[in-house]
mmCIF file of C-alpha atoms in Angstrom:
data_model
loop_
_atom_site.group_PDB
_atom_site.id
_atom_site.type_symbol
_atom_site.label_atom_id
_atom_site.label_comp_id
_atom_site.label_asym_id
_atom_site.label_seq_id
_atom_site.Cartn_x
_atom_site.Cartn_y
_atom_site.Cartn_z
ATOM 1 C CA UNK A 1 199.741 33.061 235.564
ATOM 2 C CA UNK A 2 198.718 32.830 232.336
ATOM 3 C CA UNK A 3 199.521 29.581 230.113
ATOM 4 C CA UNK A 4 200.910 28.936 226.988
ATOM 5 C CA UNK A 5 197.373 28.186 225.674
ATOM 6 C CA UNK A 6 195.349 30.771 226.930
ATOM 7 C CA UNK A 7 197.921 33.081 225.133
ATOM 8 C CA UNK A 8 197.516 31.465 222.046
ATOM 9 C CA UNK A 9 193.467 31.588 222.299
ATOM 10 C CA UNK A 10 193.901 35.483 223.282
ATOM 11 C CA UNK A 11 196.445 36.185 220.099
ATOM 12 C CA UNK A 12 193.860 34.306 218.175
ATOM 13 C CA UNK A 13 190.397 36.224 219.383
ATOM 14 C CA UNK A 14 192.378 39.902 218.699
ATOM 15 C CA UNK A 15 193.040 38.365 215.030
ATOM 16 C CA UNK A 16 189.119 37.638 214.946
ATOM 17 C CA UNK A 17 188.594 41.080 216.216
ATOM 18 C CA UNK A 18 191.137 42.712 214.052
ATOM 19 C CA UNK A 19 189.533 40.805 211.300
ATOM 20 C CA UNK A 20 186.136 41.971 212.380
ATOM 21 C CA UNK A 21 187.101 45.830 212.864
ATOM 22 C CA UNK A 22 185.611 48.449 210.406
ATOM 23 C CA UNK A 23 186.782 52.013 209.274
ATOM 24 C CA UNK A 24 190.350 53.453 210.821
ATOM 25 C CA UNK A 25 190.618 50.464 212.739
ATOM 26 C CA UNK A 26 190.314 47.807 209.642
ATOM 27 C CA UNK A 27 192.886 50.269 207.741
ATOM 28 C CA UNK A 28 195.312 50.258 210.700
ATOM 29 C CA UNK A 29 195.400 46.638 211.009
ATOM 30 C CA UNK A 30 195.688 45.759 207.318
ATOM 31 C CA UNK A 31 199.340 45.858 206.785
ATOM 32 C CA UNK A 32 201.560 43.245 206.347
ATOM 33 C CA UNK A 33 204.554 42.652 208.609
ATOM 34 C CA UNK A 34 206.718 40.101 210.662
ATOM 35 C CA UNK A 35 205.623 39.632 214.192
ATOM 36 C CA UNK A 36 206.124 38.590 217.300
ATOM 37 C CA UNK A 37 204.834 38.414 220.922
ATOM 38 C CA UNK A 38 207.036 37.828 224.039
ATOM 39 C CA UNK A 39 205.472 36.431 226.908
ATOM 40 C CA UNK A 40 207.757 37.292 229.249
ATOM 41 C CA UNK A 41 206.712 35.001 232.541
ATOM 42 C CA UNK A 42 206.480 32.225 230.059
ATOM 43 C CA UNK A 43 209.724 32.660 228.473
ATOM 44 C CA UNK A 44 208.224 31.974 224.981
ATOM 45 C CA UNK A 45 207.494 33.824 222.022
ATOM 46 C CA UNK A 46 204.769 33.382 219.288
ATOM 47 C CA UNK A 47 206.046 34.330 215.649
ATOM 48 C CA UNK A 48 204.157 35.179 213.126
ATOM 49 C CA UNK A 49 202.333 38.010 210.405
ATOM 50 C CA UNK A 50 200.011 40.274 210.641
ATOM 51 C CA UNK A 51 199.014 39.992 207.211
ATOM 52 C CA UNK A 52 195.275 41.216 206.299
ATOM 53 C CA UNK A 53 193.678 42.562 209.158
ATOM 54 C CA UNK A 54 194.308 39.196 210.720
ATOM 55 C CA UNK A 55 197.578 37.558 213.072
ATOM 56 C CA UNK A 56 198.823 34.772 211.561
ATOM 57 C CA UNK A 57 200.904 32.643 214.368
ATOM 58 C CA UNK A 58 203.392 30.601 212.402
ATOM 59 C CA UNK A 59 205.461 29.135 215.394
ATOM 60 C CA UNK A 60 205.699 28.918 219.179
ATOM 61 C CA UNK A 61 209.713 29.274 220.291
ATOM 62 C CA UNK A 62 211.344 29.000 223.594
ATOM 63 C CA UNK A 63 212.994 32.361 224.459
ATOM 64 C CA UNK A 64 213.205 35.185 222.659
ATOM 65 C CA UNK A 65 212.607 35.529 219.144
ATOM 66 C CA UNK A 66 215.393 34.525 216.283
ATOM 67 C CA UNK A 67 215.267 37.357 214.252
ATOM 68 C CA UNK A 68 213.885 40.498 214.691
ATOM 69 C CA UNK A 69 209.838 40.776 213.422
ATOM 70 C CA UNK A 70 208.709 44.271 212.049
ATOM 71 C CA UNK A 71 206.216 44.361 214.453
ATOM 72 C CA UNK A 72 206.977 43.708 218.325
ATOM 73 C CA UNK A 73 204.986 42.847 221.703
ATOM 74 C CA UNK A 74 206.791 42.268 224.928
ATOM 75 C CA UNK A 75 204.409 41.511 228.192
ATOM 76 C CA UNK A 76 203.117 38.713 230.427
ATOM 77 C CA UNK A 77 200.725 36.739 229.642
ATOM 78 C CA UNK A 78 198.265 37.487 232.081
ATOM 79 C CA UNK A 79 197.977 41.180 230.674
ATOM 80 C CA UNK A 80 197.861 39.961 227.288
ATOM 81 C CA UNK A 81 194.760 38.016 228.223
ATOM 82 C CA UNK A 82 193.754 41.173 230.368
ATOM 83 C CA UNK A 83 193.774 43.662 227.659
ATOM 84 C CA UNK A 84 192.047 41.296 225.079
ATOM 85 C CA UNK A 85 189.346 40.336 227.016
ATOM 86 C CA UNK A 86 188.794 44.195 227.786
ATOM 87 C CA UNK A 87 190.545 44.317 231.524
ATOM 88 C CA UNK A 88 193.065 46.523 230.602
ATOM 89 C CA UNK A 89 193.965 49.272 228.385
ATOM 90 C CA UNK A 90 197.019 48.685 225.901
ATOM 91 C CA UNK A 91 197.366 52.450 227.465
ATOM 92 C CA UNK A 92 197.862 52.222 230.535
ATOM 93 C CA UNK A 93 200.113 49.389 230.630
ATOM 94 C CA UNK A 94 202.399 50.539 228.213
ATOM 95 C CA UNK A 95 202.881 53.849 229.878
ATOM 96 C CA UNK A 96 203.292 51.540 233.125
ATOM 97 C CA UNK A 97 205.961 49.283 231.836
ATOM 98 C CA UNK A 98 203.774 46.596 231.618
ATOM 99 C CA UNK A 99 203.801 46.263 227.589
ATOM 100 C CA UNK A 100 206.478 46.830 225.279
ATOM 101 C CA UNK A 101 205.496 47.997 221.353
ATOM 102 C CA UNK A 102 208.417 48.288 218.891
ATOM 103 C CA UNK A 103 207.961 48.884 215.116
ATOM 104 C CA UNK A 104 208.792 51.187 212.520
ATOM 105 C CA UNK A 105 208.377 54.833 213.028
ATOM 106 C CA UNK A 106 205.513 54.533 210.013
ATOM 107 C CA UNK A 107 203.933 51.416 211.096
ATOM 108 C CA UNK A 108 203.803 53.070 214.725
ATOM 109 C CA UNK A 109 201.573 55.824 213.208
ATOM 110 C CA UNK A 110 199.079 53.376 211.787
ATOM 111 C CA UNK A 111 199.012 51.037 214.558
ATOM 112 C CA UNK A 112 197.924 53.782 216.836
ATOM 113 C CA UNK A 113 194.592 53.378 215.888
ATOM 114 C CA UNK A 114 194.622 49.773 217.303
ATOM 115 C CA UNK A 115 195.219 51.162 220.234
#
């Protein structure tokens, strides 16, 4: 299992490859909404923006989030770490179950790119 740290380092290397992206990619990633990612095995959440092309994590809660972000990721950390470091495809686990995206109909659209 995954820990609350190597979450935070695998949120923070897809900011510095979000930030790093060129073309469609660059363009999907540079909006600026709430976020948050629930690691569901670790019963946290990490809150923050994706503001820029980068994620900005603001906070760290226990449990799921306080108010509802713009932009939100639901998964366990060990496939968060899985499909940054290139193990798995956001794909595939999403159309297993394994990852949860909910946003906007609109930011949906752009953030297909990402993915």
């Amino acid at each position: 299992m995954a820990t609350i740290e190597e979450c935070r380092r695998a949120l923070d290397k897809l900011s510095d490859n979000l930030a790093g992206a060129h073309g469609d990619v660059r363009a999907a990633a540079a909006l600026d909404r709430s976020l948050s990612c629930r690691i569901t095995d670790l019963d946290i959440t990490f809150v923050g923006r994706l503001r820029d092309g980068r994620i900005e994590v603001l906070d760290t809660i226990q449990g799921p989030p306080r108010e509802r972000a713009q932009i939100r990721l639901m998964m366990a950390g060990d496939d968060l770490v899985a499909m940054v470091d290139g193990d798995l495809h956001f794909a595939k686990a999403w159309g297993a179950g394994r990852v949860r995206l909910e946003a906007g109909l609109l930011d949906l659209f752009r953030l297909r790119k990402l993915l």
